[in-house]
PDB file of C-alpha atoms in Angstrom:
ATOM      1  CA  GLY A   1      -0.871  -6.219   6.696  1.00  0.00           C
ATOM      2  CA  THR A   2       0.419  -5.197  10.168  1.00  0.00           C
ATOM      3  CA  ALA A   3       0.577  -1.378   9.224  1.00  0.00           C
ATOM      4  CA  GLN A   4       3.703  -1.054  11.578  1.00  0.00           C
ATOM      5  CA  GLY A   5       4.821   2.133   9.915  1.00  0.00           C
ATOM      6  CA  VAL A   6       1.405   3.711  10.023  1.00  0.00           C
ATOM      7  CA  ILE A   7       1.071   2.921  13.711  1.00  0.00           C
ATOM      8  CA  GLU A   8       4.386   4.242  14.631  1.00  0.00           C
ATOM      9  CA  VAL A   9       3.797   7.420  12.658  1.00  0.00           C
ATOM     10  CA  ALA A  10       0.302   7.743  14.479  1.00  0.00           C
ATOM     11  CA  ALA A  11       2.093   7.334  17.726  1.00  0.00           C
ATOM     12  CA  GLU A  12       4.490  10.162  16.897  1.00  0.00           C
ATOM     13  CA  LEU A  13       1.661  12.415  15.685  1.00  0.00           C
ATOM     14  CA  LYS A  14      -0.223  11.688  18.968  1.00  0.00           C
ATOM     15  CA  LYS A  15       2.816  12.908  21.070  1.00  0.00           C
ATOM     16  CA  LEU A  16       2.562  16.007  19.124  1.00  0.00           C
ATOM     17  CA  GLY A  17      -1.212  16.272  19.854  1.00  0.00           C
ATOM     18  CA  ILE A  18      -2.411  15.295  16.566  1.00  0.00           C
ATOM     19  CA  GLU A  19      -4.969  12.412  16.639  1.00  0.00           C
ATOM     20  CA  VAL A  20      -5.626  10.360  13.496  1.00  0.00           C
ATOM     21  CA  GLU A  21      -8.161   7.553  12.785  1.00  0.00           C
ATOM     22  CA  ILE A  22      -6.818   4.408  11.387  1.00  0.00           C
ATOM     23  CA  VAL A  23      -8.847   1.763   9.573  1.00  0.00           C
ATOM     24  CA  LEU A  24      -7.057  -1.475   8.373  1.00  0.00           C
ATOM     25  CA  VAL A  25      -8.388  -3.911   6.010  1.00  0.00           C
ATOM     26  CA  ASP A  26      -6.703  -7.234   5.387  1.00  0.00           C
ATOM     27  CA  GLN A  27      -8.032 -10.771   4.871  1.00  0.00           C
ATOM     28  CA  ASP A  28      -5.158 -12.094   6.951  1.00  0.00           C
ATOM     29  CA  VAL A  29      -6.648 -11.945  10.543  1.00  0.00           C
ATOM     30  CA  SER A  30      -3.244 -12.786  12.133  1.00  0.00           C
ATOM     31  CA  ALA A  31      -1.799  -9.736  10.558  1.00  0.00           C
ATOM     32  CA  LEU A  32      -4.692  -7.651  12.011  1.00  0.00           C
ATOM     33  CA  ARG A  33      -4.337  -9.150  15.503  1.00  0.00           C
ATOM     34  CA  TYR A  34      -0.602  -8.187  15.439  1.00  0.00           C
ATOM     35  CA  ALA A  35      -1.487  -4.722  14.256  1.00  0.00           C
ATOM     36  CA  GLU A  36      -4.010  -4.336  17.206  1.00  0.00           C
ATOM     37  CA  ARG A  37      -1.277  -5.594  19.710  1.00  0.00           C
ATOM     38  CA  LEU A  38       1.209  -3.055  18.240  1.00  0.00           C
ATOM     39  CA  ALA A  39      -1.239  -0.271  18.272  1.00  0.00           C
ATOM     40  CA  ASN A  40      -2.096  -0.994  21.994  1.00  0.00           C
ATOM     41  CA  ALA A  41       1.584  -1.067  22.769  1.00  0.00           C
ATOM     42  CA  ASN A  42       1.909   2.422  20.992  1.00  0.00           C
ATOM     43  CA  GLY A  43      -1.209   3.898  22.469  1.00  0.00           C
ATOM     44  CA  VAL A  44      -2.978   4.148  19.145  1.00  0.00           C
ATOM     45  CA  ALA A  45      -6.460   3.312  18.570  1.00  0.00           C
ATOM     46  CA  ILE A  46      -7.292   1.414  15.287  1.00  0.00           C
ATOM     47  CA  LYS A  47     -10.122  -0.253  13.675  1.00  0.00           C
ATOM     48  CA  ALA A  48      -8.948  -3.731  12.218  1.00  0.00           C
ATOM     49  CA  ILE A  49     -11.601  -5.161   9.753  1.00  0.00           C
ATOM     50  CA  PRO A  50     -11.052  -8.574   8.044  1.00  0.00           C
ATOM     51  CA  GLY A  51     -11.925  -8.469   4.459  1.00  0.00           C
ATOM     52  CA  ASN A  52     -10.632  -8.369   1.004  1.00  0.00           C
ATOM     53  CA  VAL A  53      -9.094  -5.042   0.093  1.00  0.00           C
ATOM     54  CA  LEU A  54     -10.335  -5.385  -3.509  1.00  0.00           C
ATOM     55  CA  PHE A  55     -13.850  -4.633  -2.028  1.00  0.00           C
ATOM     56  CA  PHE A  56     -12.668  -2.073   0.663  1.00  0.00           C
ATOM     57  CA  THR A  57     -15.624   0.163   0.165  1.00  0.00           C
ATOM     58  CA  ARG A  58     -17.992  -2.634   1.259  1.00  0.00           C
ATOM     59  CA  VAL A  59     -16.101  -3.235   4.420  1.00  0.00           C
ATOM     60  CA  ILE A  60     -15.321   0.248   5.644  1.00  0.00           C
ATOM     61  CA  GLY A  61     -18.801   1.659   5.708  1.00  0.00           C
ATOM     62  CA  ASP A  62     -18.922   5.496   5.904  1.00  0.00           C
ATOM     63  CA  PHE A  63     -15.154   5.994   6.809  1.00  0.00           C
ATOM     64  CA  LYS A  64     -13.432   8.620   4.696  1.00  0.00           C
ATOM     65  CA  ALA A  65      -9.729   8.709   4.420  1.00  0.00           C
ATOM     66  CA  ASP A  66      -7.393  11.520   3.497  1.00  0.00           C
ATOM     67  CA  ILE A  67      -4.570   9.062   3.064  1.00  0.00           C
ATOM     68  CA  VAL A  68      -4.599   5.558   1.836  1.00  0.00           C
ATOM     69  CA  GLU A  69      -1.483   3.312   2.236  1.00  0.00           C
ATOM     70  CA  MET A  70      -1.307  -0.065   0.507  1.00  0.00           C
ATOM     71  CA  MET A  71       2.127  -1.453   0.673  1.00  0.00           C
ATOM     72  CA  GLY A  72       3.227  -4.780  -0.716  1.00  0.00           C
ATOM     73  CA  LEU A  73       0.015  -5.893  -2.425  1.00  0.00           C
ATOM     74  CA  ILE A  74       0.471  -4.734  -6.042  1.00  0.00           C
ATOM     75  CA  ASP A  75       3.536  -6.838  -6.155  1.00  0.00           C
ATOM     76  CA  TYR A  76       0.978  -9.703  -6.517  1.00  0.00           C
ATOM     77  CA  LEU A  77      -1.673  -8.091  -8.674  1.00  0.00           C
ATOM     78  CA  LYS A  78      -1.515  -8.079 -12.565  1.00  0.00           C
ATOM     79  CA  ASP A  79      -2.449  -4.900 -14.174  1.00  0.00           C
ATOM     80  CA  GLY A  80      -5.930  -6.084 -14.702  1.00  0.00           C
ATOM     81  CA  LEU A  81      -6.601  -6.145 -10.983  1.00  0.00           C
ATOM     82  CA  ALA A  82      -4.199  -3.337  -9.945  1.00  0.00           C
ATOM     83  CA  LEU A  83      -5.514  -0.716 -12.262  1.00  0.00           C
ATOM     84  CA  PRO A  84      -9.004  -0.807 -11.275  1.00  0.00           C
ATOM     85  CA  LEU A  85      -8.176  -1.147  -7.677  1.00  0.00           C
ATOM     86  CA  ILE A  86      -5.906   2.008  -7.784  1.00  0.00           C
ATOM     87  CA  ARG A  87      -8.519   3.852  -9.757  1.00  0.00           C
ATOM     88  CA  LYS A  88     -11.119   2.955  -7.124  1.00  0.00           C
ATOM     89  CA  ILE A  89      -8.939   4.281  -4.369  1.00  0.00           C
ATOM     90  CA  ARG A  90      -8.403   7.413  -6.450  1.00  0.00           C
ATOM     91  CA  LEU A  91     -12.227   7.888  -6.690  1.00  0.00           C
ATOM     92  CA  TYR A  92     -12.621   7.329  -2.926  1.00  0.00           C
ATOM     93  CA  LEU A  93     -10.105   9.892  -1.878  1.00  0.00           C
ATOM     94  CA  PRO A  94     -10.987  13.609  -1.480  1.00  0.00           C
ATOM     95  CA  GLN A  95      -9.493  16.238  -3.577  1.00  0.00           C
ATOM     96  CA  GLY A  96      -5.897  16.643  -2.129  1.00  0.00           C
ATOM     97  CA  GLY A  97      -5.833  13.317  -0.680  1.00  0.00           C
ATOM     98  CA  HIS A  98      -2.856  10.911  -0.955  1.00  0.00           C
ATOM     99  CA  PHE A  99      -2.266   7.419  -1.975  1.00  0.00           C
ATOM    100  CA  PHE A 100       0.984   5.746  -1.035  1.00  0.00           C
ATOM    101  CA  THR A 101       2.152   2.298  -2.412  1.00  0.00           C
ATOM    102  CA  CYS A 102       5.281   0.574  -3.388  1.00  0.00           C
ATOM    103  CA  HIS A 103       6.717  -2.046  -5.702  1.00  0.00           C
ATOM    104  CA  ILE A 104       9.523  -4.326  -6.221  1.00  0.00           C
ATOM    105  CA  HIS A 105      11.651  -3.971  -9.448  1.00  0.00           C
ATOM    106  CA  PRO A 106      13.296  -6.596 -11.554  1.00  0.00           C
ATOM    107  CA  ASN A 107      16.402  -7.644  -9.592  1.00  0.00           C
ATOM    108  CA  HIS A 108      19.190 -10.191  -9.041  1.00  0.00           C
ATOM    109  CA  GLU A 109      17.214 -11.937  -6.266  1.00  0.00           C
ATOM    110  CA  GLN A 110      14.054 -12.688  -8.295  1.00  0.00           C
ATOM    111  CA  TYR A 111      15.203 -15.966  -9.612  1.00  0.00           C
ATOM    112  CA  PHE A 112      15.957 -17.220  -6.315  1.00  0.00           C
ATOM    113  CA  LEU A 113      12.681 -16.161  -4.823  1.00  0.00           C
ATOM    114  CA  LYS A 114      10.789 -17.631  -7.586  1.00  0.00           C
ATOM    115  CA  HIS A 115      12.389 -20.922  -8.149  1.00  0.00           C
ATOM    116  CA  VAL A 116      14.000 -21.759  -4.682  1.00  0.00           C
ATOM    117  CA  VAL A 117      11.614 -20.062  -2.151  1.00  0.00           C
ATOM    118  CA  ASP A 118       8.423 -20.347  -4.550  1.00  0.00           C
ATOM    119  CA  TRP A 119       7.608 -16.877  -3.689  1.00  0.00           C
ATOM    120  CA  GLY A 120       5.652 -15.658  -6.764  1.00  0.00           C
ATOM    121  CA  MET A 121       5.668 -11.877  -7.212  1.00  0.00           C
ATOM    122  CA  LEU A 122       5.284  -9.581 -10.110  1.00  0.00           C
ATOM    123  CA  TYR A 123       8.228  -7.190 -10.978  1.00  0.00           C
ATOM    124  CA  ARG A 124       7.622  -3.745 -12.405  1.00  0.00           C
ATOM    125  CA  SER A 125      10.269  -1.262 -13.291  1.00  0.00           C
ATOM    126  CA  ARG A 126       9.953   2.204 -11.640  1.00  0.00           C
ATOM    127  CA  GLU A 127       8.706   3.410 -14.867  1.00  0.00           C
ATOM    128  CA  GLU A 128       5.923   0.668 -15.011  1.00  0.00           C
ATOM    129  CA  LEU A 129       4.837   1.605 -11.486  1.00  0.00           C
ATOM    130  CA  GLU A 130       4.611   5.205 -12.490  1.00  0.00           C
ATOM    131  CA  ASP A 131       2.680   4.508 -15.649  1.00  0.00           C
ATOM    132  CA  LEU A 132       0.236   2.409 -13.498  1.00  0.00           C
ATOM    133  CA  LEU A 133      -0.451   5.339 -11.260  1.00  0.00           C
ATOM    134  CA  ILE A 134      -0.625   7.778 -14.239  1.00  0.00           C
ATOM    135  CA  LYS A 135      -3.112   5.441 -15.939  1.00  0.00           C
ATOM    136  CA  SER A 136      -5.190   5.433 -12.691  1.00  0.00           C
ATOM    137  CA  GLY A 137      -5.590   9.097 -12.840  1.00  0.00           C
ATOM    138  CA  TYR A 138      -2.682  10.465 -10.642  1.00  0.00           C
ATOM    139  CA  LEU A 139      -1.023  12.918 -12.878  1.00  0.00           C
ATOM    140  CA  GLN A 140       2.130  13.670 -11.031  1.00  0.00           C
ATOM    141  CA  PRO A 141       3.024  10.613  -8.813  1.00  0.00           C
ATOM    142  CA  VAL A 142       6.281  11.188  -6.939  1.00  0.00           C
ATOM    143  CA  LEU A 143       8.575   7.901  -6.780  1.00  0.00           C
ATOM    144  CA  PHE A 144      11.377   7.516  -4.051  1.00  0.00           C
ATOM    145  CA  THR A 145      13.741   4.578  -4.984  1.00  0.00           C
ATOM    146  CA  GLU A 146      16.209   3.134  -2.487  1.00  0.00           C
ATOM    147  CA  PRO A 147      19.902   3.043  -3.329  1.00  0.00           C
ATOM    148  CA  HIS A 148      19.993  -0.641  -4.574  1.00  0.00           C
ATOM    149  CA  GLU A 149      17.101   0.198  -6.911  1.00  0.00           C
ATOM    150  CA  ILE A 150      15.016  -2.720  -5.925  1.00  0.00           C
ATOM    151  CA  HIS A 151      12.027  -1.057  -4.300  1.00  0.00           C
ATOM    152  CA  SER A 152      10.300   2.232  -5.071  1.00  0.00           C
ATOM    153  CA  VAL A 153       7.593   3.831  -2.862  1.00  0.00           C
ATOM    154  CA  ALA A 154       5.188   6.072  -4.616  1.00  0.00           C
ATOM    155  CA  MET A 155       3.269   9.006  -3.289  1.00  0.00           C
ATOM    156  CA  ALA A 156       0.318  10.137  -5.491  1.00  0.00           C
ATOM    157  CA  GLN A 157      -1.976  12.926  -4.821  1.00  0.00           C
ATOM    158  CA  LYS A 158      -5.556  13.468  -6.098  1.00  0.00           C
ATOM    159  CA  LEU A 159      -5.463  16.769  -7.924  1.00  0.00           C
TER     160      LEU A 159
END
């Protein structure tokens, strides 16, 4: 995606004298181009690589990350794809590394999104998201759910 949040945090860190290296992988080239413009506007350097995130290790080369952020993707992946991808990310991270992800929960808008807008997403409960992370090897994921209980953001550390 556009990684707007990541880029904005990197810009704030840069103001504090903390440099970060950002590598983005997405098959949507227009999202990557937008991210490049946003990064330039914020004075942040990024490396944007077109590619399928399911095969991220093939496209990122020797880059090693301490943090992997994957927002909005597992909303479209059944457990059979999501689980191996999240496990692969965990294997990729160093000890102490963090994985951030999110998910949409069953809610009153899903009928409209599916049948009117034709926006097909998978809905998992907060507990199902947590279970997915635990099955992937993250023993103590921390989930933050917004007040309407429609979305949760998860932070999982490789222990």
